[in-house]
mmCIF file of C-alpha atoms in Angstrom:
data_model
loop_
_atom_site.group_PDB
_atom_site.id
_atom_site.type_symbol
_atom_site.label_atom_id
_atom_site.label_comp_id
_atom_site.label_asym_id
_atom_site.label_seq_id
_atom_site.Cartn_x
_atom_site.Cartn_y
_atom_site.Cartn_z
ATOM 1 C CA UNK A 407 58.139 -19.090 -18.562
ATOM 2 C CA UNK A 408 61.364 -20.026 -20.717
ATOM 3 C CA UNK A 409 62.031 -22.286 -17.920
ATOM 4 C CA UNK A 410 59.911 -24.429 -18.756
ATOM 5 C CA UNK A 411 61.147 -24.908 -22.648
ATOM 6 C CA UNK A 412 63.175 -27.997 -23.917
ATOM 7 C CA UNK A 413 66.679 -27.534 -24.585
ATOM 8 C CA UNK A 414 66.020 -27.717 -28.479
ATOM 9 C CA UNK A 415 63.170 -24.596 -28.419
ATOM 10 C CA UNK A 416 65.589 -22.679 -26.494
ATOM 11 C CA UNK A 417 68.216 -23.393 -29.613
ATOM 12 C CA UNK A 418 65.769 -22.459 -31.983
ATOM 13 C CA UNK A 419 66.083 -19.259 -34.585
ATOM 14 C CA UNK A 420 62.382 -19.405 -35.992
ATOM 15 C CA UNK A 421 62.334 -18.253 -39.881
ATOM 16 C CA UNK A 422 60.716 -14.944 -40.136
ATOM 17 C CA UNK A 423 58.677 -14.508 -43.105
ATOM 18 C CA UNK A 424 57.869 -11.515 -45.035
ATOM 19 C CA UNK A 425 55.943 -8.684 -43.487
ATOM 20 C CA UNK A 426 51.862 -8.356 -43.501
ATOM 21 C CA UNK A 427 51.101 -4.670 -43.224
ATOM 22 C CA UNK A 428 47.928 -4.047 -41.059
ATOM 23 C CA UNK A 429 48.086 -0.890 -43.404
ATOM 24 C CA UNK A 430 45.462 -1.134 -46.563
ATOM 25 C CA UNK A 431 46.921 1.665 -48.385
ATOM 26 C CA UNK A 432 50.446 0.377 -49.210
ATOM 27 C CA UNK A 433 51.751 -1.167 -52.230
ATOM 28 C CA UNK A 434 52.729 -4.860 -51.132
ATOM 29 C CA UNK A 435 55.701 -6.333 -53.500
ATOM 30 C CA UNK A 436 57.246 -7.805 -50.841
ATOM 31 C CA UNK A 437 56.251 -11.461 -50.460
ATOM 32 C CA UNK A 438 56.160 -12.442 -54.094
ATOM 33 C CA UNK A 439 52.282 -12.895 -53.840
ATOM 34 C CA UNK A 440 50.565 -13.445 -56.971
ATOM 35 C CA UNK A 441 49.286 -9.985 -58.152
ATOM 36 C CA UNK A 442 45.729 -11.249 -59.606
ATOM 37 C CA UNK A 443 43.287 -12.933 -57.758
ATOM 38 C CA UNK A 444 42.339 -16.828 -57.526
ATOM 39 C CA UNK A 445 40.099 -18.393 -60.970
ATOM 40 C CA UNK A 446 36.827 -17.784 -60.918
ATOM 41 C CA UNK A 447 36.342 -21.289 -60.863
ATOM 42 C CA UNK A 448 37.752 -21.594 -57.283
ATOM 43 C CA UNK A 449 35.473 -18.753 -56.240
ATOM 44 C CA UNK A 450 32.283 -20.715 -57.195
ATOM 45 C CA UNK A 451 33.346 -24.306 -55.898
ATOM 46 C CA UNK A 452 34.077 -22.639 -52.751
ATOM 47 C CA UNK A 453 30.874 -21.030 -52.716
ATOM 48 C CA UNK A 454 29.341 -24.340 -53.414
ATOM 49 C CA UNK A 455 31.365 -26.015 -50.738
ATOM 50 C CA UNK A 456 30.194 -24.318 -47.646
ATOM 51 C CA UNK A 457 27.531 -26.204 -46.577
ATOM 52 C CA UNK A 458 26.906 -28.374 -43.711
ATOM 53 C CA UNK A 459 29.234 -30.988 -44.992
ATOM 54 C CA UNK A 460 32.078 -29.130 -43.277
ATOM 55 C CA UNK A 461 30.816 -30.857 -40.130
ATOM 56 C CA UNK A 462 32.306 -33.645 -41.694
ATOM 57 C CA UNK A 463 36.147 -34.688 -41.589
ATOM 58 C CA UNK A 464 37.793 -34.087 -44.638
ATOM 59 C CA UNK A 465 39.731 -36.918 -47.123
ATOM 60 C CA UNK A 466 43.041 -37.815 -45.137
ATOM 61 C CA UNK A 467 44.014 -38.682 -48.195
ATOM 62 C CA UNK A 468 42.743 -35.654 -50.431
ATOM 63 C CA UNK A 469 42.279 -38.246 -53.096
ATOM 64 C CA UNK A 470 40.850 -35.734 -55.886
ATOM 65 C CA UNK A 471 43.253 -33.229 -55.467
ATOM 66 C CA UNK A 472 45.935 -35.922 -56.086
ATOM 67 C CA UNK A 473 44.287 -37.045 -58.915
ATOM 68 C CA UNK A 474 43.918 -33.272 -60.340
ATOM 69 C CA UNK A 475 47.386 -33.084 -59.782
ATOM 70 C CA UNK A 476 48.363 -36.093 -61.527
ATOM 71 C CA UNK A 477 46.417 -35.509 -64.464
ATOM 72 C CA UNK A 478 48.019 -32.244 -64.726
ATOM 73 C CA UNK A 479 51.506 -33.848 -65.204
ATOM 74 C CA UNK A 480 50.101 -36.791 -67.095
ATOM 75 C CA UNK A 481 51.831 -38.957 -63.742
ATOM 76 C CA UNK A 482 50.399 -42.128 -62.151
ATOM 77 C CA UNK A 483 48.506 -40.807 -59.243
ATOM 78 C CA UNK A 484 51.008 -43.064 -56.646
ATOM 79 C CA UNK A 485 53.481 -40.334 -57.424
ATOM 80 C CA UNK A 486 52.185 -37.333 -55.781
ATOM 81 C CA UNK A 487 51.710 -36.368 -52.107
ATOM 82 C CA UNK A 488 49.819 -33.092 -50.818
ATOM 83 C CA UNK A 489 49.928 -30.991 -47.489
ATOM 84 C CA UNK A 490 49.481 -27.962 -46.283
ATOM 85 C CA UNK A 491 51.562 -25.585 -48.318
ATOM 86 C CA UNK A 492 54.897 -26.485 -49.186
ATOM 87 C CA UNK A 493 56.420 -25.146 -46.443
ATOM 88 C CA UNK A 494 54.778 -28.297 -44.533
ATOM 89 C CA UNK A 495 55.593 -30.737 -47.001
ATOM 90 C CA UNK A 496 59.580 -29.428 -46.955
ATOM 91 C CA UNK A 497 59.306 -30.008 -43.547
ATOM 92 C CA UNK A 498 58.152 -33.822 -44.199
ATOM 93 C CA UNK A 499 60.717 -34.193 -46.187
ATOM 94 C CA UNK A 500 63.408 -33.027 -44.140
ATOM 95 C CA UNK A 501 62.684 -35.453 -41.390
ATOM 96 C CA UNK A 502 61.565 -38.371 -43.509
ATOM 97 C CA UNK A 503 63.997 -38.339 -47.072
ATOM 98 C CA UNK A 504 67.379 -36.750 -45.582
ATOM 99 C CA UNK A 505 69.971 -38.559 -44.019
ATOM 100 C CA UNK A 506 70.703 -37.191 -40.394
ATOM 101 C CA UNK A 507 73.951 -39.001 -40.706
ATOM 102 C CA UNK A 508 75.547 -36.867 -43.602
ATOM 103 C CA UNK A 509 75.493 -33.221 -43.736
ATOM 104 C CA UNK A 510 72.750 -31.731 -46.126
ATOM 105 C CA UNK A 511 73.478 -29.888 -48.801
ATOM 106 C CA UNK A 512 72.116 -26.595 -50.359
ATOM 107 C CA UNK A 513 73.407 -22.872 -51.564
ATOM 108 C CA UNK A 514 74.192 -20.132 -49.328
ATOM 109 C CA UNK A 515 71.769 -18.032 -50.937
ATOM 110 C CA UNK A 516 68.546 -19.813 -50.773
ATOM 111 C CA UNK A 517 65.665 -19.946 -49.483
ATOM 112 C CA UNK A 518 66.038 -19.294 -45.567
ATOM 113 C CA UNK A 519 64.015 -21.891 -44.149
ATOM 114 C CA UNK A 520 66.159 -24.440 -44.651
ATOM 115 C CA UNK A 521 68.806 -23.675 -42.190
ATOM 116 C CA UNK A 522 65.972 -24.037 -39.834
ATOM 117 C CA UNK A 523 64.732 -27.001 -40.678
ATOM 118 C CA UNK A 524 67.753 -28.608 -39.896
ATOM 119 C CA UNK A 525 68.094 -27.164 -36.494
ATOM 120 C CA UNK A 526 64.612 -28.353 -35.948
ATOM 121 C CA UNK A 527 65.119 -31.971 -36.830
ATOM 122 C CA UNK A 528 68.967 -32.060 -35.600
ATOM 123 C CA UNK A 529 70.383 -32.354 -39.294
ATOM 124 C CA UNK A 530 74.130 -31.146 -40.064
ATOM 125 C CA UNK A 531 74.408 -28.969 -43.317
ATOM 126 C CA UNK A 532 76.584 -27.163 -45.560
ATOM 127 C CA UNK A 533 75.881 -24.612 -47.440
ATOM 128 C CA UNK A 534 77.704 -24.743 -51.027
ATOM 129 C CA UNK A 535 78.249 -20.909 -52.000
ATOM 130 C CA UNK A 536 76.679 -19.862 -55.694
ATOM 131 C CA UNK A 537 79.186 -18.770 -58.041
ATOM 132 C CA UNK A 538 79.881 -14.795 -58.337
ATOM 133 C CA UNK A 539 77.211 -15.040 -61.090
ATOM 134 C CA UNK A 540 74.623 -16.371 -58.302
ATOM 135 C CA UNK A 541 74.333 -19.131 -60.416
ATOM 136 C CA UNK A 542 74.523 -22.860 -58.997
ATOM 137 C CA UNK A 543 77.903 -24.729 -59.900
ATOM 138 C CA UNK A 544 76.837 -28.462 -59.387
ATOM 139 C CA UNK A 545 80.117 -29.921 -59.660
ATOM 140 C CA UNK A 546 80.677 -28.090 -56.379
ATOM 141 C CA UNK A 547 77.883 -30.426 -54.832
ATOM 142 C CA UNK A 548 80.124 -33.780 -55.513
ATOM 143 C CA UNK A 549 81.103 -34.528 -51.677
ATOM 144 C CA UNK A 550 79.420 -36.823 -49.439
ATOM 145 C CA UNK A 551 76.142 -35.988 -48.285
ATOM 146 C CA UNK A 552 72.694 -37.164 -46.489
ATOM 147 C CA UNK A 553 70.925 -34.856 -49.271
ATOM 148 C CA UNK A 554 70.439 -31.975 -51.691
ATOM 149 C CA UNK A 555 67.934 -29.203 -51.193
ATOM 150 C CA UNK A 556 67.782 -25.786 -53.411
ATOM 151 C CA UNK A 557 64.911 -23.599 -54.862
ATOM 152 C CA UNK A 558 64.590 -23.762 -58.507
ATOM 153 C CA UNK A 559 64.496 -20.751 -59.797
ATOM 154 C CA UNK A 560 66.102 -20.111 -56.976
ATOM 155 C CA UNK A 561 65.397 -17.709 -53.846
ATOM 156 C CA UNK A 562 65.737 -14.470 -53.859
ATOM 157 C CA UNK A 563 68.293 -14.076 -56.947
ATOM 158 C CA UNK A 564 65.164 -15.686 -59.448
ATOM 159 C CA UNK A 565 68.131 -17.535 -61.124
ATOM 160 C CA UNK A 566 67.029 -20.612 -62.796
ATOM 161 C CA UNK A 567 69.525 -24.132 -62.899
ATOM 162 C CA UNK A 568 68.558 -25.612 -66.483
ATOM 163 C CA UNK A 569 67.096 -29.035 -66.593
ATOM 164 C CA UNK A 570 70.403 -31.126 -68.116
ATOM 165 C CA UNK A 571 72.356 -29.485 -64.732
ATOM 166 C CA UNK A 572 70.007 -30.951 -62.434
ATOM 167 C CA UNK A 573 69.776 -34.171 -64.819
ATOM 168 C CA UNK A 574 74.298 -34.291 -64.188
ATOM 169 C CA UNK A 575 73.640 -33.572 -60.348
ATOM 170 C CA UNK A 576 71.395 -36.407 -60.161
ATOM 171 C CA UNK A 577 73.938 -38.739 -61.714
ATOM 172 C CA UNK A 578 76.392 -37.973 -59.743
ATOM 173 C CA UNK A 579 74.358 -38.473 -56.909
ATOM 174 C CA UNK A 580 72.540 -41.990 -56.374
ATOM 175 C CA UNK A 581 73.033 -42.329 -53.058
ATOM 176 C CA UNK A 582 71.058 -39.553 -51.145
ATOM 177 C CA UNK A 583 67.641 -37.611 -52.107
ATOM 178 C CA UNK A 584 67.616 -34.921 -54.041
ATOM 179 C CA UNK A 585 64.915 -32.099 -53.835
ATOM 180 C CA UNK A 586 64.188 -29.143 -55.898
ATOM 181 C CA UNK A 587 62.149 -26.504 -54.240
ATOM 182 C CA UNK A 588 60.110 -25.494 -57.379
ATOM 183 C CA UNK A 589 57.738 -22.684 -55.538
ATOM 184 C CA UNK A 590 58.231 -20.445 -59.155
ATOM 185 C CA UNK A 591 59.052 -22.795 -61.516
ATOM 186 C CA UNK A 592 55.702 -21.943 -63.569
ATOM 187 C CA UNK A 593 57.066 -18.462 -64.428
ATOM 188 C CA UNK A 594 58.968 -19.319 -67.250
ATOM 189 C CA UNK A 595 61.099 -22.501 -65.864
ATOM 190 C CA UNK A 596 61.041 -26.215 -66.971
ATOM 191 C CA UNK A 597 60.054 -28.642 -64.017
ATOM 192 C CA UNK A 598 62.330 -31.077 -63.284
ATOM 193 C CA UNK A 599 58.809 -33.257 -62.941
ATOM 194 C CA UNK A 600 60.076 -34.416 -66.355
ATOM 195 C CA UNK A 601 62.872 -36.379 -64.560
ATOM 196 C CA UNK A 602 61.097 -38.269 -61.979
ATOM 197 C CA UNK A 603 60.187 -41.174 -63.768
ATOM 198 C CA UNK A 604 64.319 -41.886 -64.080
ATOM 199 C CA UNK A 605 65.657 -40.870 -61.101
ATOM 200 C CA UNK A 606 63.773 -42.555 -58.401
ATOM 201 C CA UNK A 607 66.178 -40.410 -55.588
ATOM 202 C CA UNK A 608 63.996 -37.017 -56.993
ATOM 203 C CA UNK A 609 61.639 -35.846 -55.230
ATOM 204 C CA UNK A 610 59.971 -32.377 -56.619
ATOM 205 C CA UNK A 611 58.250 -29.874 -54.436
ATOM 206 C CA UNK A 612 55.571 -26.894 -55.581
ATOM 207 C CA UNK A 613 52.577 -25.096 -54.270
ATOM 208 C CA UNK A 614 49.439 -23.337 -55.038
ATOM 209 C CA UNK A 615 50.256 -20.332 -53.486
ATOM 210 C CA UNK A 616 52.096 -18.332 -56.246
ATOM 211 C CA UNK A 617 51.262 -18.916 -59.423
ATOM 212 C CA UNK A 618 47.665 -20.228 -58.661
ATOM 213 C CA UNK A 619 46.741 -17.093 -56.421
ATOM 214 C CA UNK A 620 46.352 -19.421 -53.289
ATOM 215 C CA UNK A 621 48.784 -17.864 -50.494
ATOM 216 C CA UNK A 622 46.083 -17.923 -48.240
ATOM 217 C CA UNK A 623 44.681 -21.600 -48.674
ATOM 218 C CA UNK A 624 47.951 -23.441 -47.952
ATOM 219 C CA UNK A 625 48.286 -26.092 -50.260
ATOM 220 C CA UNK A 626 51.530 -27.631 -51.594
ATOM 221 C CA UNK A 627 52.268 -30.714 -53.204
ATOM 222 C CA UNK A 628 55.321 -33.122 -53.944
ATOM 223 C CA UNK A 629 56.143 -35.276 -56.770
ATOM 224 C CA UNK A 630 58.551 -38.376 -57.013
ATOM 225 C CA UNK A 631 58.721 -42.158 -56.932
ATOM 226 C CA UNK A 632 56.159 -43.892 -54.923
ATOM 227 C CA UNK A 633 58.414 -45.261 -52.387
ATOM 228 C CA UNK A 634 59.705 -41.406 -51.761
ATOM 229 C CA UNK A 635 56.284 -40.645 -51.308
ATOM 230 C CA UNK A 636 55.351 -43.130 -48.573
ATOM 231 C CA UNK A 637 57.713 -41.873 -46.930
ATOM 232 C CA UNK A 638 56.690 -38.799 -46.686
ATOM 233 C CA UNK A 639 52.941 -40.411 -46.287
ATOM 234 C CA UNK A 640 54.172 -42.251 -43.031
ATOM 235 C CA UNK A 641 55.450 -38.575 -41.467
ATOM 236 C CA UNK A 642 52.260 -36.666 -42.212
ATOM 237 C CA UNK A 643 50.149 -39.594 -40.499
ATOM 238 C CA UNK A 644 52.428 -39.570 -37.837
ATOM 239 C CA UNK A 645 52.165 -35.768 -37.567
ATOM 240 C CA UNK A 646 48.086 -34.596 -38.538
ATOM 241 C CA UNK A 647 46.539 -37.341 -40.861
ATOM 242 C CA UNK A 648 44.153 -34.469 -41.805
ATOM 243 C CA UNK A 649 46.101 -31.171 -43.316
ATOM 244 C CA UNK A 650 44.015 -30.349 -45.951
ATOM 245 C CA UNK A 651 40.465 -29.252 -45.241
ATOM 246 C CA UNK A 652 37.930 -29.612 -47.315
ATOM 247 C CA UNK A 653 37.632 -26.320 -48.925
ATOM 248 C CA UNK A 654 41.627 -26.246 -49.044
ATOM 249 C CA UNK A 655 41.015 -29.584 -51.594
ATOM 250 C CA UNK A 656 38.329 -27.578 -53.128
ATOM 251 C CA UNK A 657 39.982 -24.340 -54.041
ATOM 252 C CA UNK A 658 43.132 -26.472 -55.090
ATOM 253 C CA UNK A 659 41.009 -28.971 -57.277
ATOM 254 C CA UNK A 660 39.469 -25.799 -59.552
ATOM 255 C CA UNK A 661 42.818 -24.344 -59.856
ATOM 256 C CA UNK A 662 44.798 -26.639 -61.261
ATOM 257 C CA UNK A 663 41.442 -27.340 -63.623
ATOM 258 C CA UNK A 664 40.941 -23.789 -64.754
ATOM 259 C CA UNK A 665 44.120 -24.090 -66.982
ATOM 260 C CA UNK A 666 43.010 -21.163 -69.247
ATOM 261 C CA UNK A 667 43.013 -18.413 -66.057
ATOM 262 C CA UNK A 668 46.465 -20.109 -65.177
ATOM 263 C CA UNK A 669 47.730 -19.742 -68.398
ATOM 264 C CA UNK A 670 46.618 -15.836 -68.318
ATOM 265 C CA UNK A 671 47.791 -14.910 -65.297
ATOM 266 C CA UNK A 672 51.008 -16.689 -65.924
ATOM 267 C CA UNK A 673 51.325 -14.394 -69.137
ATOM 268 C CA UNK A 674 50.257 -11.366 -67.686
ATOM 269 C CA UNK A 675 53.291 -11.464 -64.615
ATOM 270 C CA UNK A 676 56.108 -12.407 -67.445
ATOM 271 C CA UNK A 677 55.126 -9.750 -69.594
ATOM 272 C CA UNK A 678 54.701 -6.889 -66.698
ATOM 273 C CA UNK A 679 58.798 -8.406 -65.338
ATOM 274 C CA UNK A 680 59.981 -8.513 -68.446
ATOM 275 C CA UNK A 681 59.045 -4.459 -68.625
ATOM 276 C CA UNK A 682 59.987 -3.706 -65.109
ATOM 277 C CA UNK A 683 63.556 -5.276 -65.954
ATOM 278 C CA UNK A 684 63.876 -2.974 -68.833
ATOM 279 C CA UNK A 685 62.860 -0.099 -66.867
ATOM 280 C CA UNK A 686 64.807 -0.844 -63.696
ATOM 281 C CA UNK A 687 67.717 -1.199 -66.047
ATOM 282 C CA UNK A 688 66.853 2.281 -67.624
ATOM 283 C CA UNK A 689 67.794 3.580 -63.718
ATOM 284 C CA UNK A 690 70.698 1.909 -63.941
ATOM 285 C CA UNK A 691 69.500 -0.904 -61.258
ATOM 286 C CA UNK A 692 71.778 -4.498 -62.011
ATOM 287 C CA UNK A 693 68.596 -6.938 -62.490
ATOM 288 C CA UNK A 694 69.438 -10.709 -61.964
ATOM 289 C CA UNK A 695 68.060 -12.959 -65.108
ATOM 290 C CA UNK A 696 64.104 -14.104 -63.331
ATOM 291 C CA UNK A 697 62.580 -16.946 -63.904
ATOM 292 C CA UNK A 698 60.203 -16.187 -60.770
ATOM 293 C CA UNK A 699 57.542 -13.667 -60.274
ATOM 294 C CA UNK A 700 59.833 -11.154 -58.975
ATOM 295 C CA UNK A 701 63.208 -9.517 -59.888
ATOM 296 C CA UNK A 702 66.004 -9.164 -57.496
ATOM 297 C CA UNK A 703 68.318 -5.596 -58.408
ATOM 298 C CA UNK A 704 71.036 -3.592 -56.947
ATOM 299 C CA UNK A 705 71.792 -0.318 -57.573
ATOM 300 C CA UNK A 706 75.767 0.593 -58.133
ATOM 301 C CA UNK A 707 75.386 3.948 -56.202
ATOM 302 C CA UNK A 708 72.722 3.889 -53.814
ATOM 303 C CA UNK A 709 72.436 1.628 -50.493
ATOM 304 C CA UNK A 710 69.719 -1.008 -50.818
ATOM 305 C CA UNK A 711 68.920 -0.267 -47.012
ATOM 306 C CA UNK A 712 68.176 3.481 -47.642
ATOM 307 C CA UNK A 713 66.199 2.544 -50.792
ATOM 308 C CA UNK A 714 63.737 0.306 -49.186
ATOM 309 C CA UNK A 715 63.101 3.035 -46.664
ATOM 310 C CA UNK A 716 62.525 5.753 -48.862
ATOM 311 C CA UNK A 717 60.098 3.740 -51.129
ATOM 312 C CA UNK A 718 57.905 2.327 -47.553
ATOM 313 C CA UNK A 719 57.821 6.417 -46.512
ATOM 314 C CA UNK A 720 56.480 6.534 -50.242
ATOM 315 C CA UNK A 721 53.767 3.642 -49.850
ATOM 316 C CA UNK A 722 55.463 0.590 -51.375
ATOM 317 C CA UNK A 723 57.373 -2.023 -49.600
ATOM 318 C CA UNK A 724 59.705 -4.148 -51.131
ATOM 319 C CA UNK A 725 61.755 -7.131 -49.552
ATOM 320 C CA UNK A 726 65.345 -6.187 -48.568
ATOM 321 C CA UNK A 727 67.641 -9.074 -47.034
ATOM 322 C CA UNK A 728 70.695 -8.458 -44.771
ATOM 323 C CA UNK A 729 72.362 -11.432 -45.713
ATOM 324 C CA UNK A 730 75.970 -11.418 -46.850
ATOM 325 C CA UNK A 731 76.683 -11.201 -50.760
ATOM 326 C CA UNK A 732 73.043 -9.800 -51.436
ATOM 327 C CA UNK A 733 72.453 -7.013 -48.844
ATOM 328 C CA UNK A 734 72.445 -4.017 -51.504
ATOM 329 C CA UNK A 735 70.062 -5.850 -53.446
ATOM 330 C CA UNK A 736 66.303 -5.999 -53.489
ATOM 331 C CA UNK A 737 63.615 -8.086 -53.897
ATOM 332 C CA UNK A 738 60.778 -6.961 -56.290
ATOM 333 C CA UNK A 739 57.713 -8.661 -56.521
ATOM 334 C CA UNK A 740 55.744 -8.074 -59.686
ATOM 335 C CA UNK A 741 52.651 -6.787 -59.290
ATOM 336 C CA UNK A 742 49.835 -5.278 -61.695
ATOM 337 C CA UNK A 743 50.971 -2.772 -63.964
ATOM 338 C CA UNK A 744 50.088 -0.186 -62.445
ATOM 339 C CA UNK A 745 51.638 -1.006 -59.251
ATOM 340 C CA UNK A 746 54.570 -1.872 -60.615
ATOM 341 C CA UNK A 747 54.191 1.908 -62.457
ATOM 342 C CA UNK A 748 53.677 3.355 -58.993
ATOM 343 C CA UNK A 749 57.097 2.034 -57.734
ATOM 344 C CA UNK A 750 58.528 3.134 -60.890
ATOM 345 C CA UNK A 751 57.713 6.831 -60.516
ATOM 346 C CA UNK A 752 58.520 6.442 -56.573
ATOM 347 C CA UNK A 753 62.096 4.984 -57.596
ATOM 348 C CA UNK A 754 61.869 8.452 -60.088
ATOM 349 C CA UNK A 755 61.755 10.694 -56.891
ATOM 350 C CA UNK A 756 64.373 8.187 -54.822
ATOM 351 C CA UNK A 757 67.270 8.612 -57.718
ATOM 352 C CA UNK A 758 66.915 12.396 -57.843
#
C-alpha cells in the first residue's frame, strides 16, 4: 500500500515519543509526566461540564481560556494563541513564523521534534552544537537564518539559558522569529514572557501538560505580539478551526486558576530533584544543573544502555537516548518520593 504514498510521506522519519507501558505495575519516569495529579478544581469543572452541551461545537476561539491565560501573565489578551498541546502549536509555528528561505536554527541536543518538523514543511536547518558544558553559546547563533527554535530549559540536558542571553540573541537577531520552547520553564526558570512586549520577533511557547498535570488533555499555548499571533491564527483556521474541545478549555481554565495547587505541586517536584541530585551524586552519577522536572546523569563507569535495562527488569523505566554526545546519559523524571526512593534502592542493587 506504500504505493500509493506521496513522495514527501515516503521521506518522512516520524518522531517517536516516549514509551506507554500497557504494564500497571512499573515505575514510569520516563516521559517527564507530572508526578501528582490535576487540581481538584479541574476535577469538579469537568464533572460539571459533561452534560448535554457537548452536543454543541466548542469556542473556535477558546476565548476564556485565552483570557485565563492572559490574566495569568498580566498580558493583553491579543497576545496569546491556544491549540492542542504544544506540540500542535510548534507545528503552527513552523509553517507560519519561519522562513523556508533561510535555514532554521536550533541546538543539536534538543528537543527531537524539530528536525521533523522541518522535513514535514520542507524547511532547511542547522543545528548549532551546545558547548561541552551542554550549555547554549548564543554568539554561535549570529549567521543568517529564517529562524531560531530551542527548549528552554532545554531538552533532555534540563539546562536553563538565563533571561539577559536570550534578551542579546534577540538583539542580534531582528530579522527572523525567534521561539523558545518553554515546556518546563515553571520548574524553577524565568519565562522569557517578560520580553515579549519589546521584542515583537518573540514568540513564547508552553503547555499544560507538565507542570499543570494535563498530559492527557492536550492543551498548549503561545505568547507574542499580536501580529505573530495571527499568524499563527490564520494556520490553525486553515488546518481545524476547532482544536480545543470543550472540556479541554475547561480543565485548562481551572488550572491555570487554582494557583495555590500549582504553586504546591511546583514545590513539591523541586524539592524531591533537588534530593535525587544529591543522592544520584552520592553514586557517583554526573547530574546536569535542572531547571525541568527531571535530571539528566551519566555514570563514569557504567554504560547508560545496560543501566536502563537493569532498572526496567527491576520495574522502573527511565528514558535513555542514543543520540551522539548524550548516549551514556539518562533521563530521570521526578516522580513522588517514594518512587523516586524505589529507583534509588534499584540503582543500590545495579552499582553492586
Amino acid at each position: 500500500m506504500s504505493n500509493f504514498w506521496s513522495p514527501l510521506v515516503k521521506r518522512l522519519q516520524p518522531y517517536t515519543p516516549g514509551e506507554q507501558p500497557k504494564e500497571l505495575n512499573l515505575i514510569k519516569l520516563n516521559t517527564n509526566e507530572n508526578p501528582y495529579g490535576p487540581s481538584p478544581l479541574v476535577k469538579q469543572r469537568l464533572h460539571e461540564a459533561i452534560s448535554d452541551t457537548l452536543r454543541l461545537y466548542p469556542d473556535p476561539n477558546a476565548t476564556e481560556l485565552k483570557s485565563a491565560i492572559a490574566a495569568f501573565y498580566q498580558i493583553p489578551v491579543q497576545q496569546v494563541f491556544v491549540g492542542n498541546g504544544s506540540d500542535e502549536v510548534l507545528a503552527h509555528a513552523f509553517q507560519g513564523l519561519l522562513n523556508h528561505q533561510q535555514p532554521l536554527l536550533f541546538p543539536d541536543i534538543s528537543y527531537s521534534f524539530y528536525p521533523t518538523y522541518c522535513k514535514l514543511y520542507d524547511i532547511d536547518y542547522q543545528q548549532i552544537p551546545l558547548t561541552d558544558m551542554f550549555e547554549i553559546d548564543t554568539n554561535d547563533y549570529n549567521r543568517n537564518n529564517g529562524g531560531i527554535i530551542f527548549p528552554n530549559p532545554n531538552a533532555p540536558t534540563g539546562v536553563q539559558l538565563p533571561l539577559a542571553a536570550i534578551e542579546r540573541l534577540l538583539k542580534a537577531n531582528t530579522e527572523s522569529v525567534v521561539v523558545v520552547d518553554e515546556a518546563y520553564i515553571d520548574f524553577g526558570g524565568d519565562s522569557a514572557i517578560s520580553l515579549v512586549e519589546h521584542y515583537s520577533n518573540l514568540l513564547v511557547i508552553q503547555t499544560l501538560s507538565k507542570s499543570r498535570s494535563l498530559a492527557g488533555i492536550r492543551v498548549g499555548f503561545a505568547v507574542g505580539h499580536p501580529q505573530l499571533v495571527e499568524g499563527l491564527e490564520r494556520v490553525k483556521n486553515s488546518f481545524n478551526s476547532y482544536p480545543l474541545d470543550r472540556l479541554a478549555i475547561t480543565a485548562a481554565v481551572a488550572a491555570i486558576e487554582d494557583r495555590d495547587y500549582f504553586d504546591q505541586t511546583i514545590a513539591k517536584v523541586i524539592h524531591t530533584r533537588k534530593t535525587l541530585t544529591q543522592r544520584l551524586k552520592q553514586f557517583g552519577f554526573d547530574v546536569l544543573p535542572s531547571k525541568t522536572n527531571f535530571v539528566f546523569a551519566r555514570h563514569p563507569h557504567l554504560d547508560a544502555t545496560q543501566i536502563s535495562r537493569q532498572l526496567r527488569e527491576k520495574g522502573i523505566i527511565v528514558r535513555h537516548f542514543s543520540t551522539d554526545r548524550i548516549n551514556q546519559y539518562l533521563r530521570i523524571s521526578i516522580g513522588t518520593d517514594q518512587e523516586c526512593d524505589a529507583l534509588i534502592e534499584a540503582l543500590s542493587k545495579v552499582l553492586e
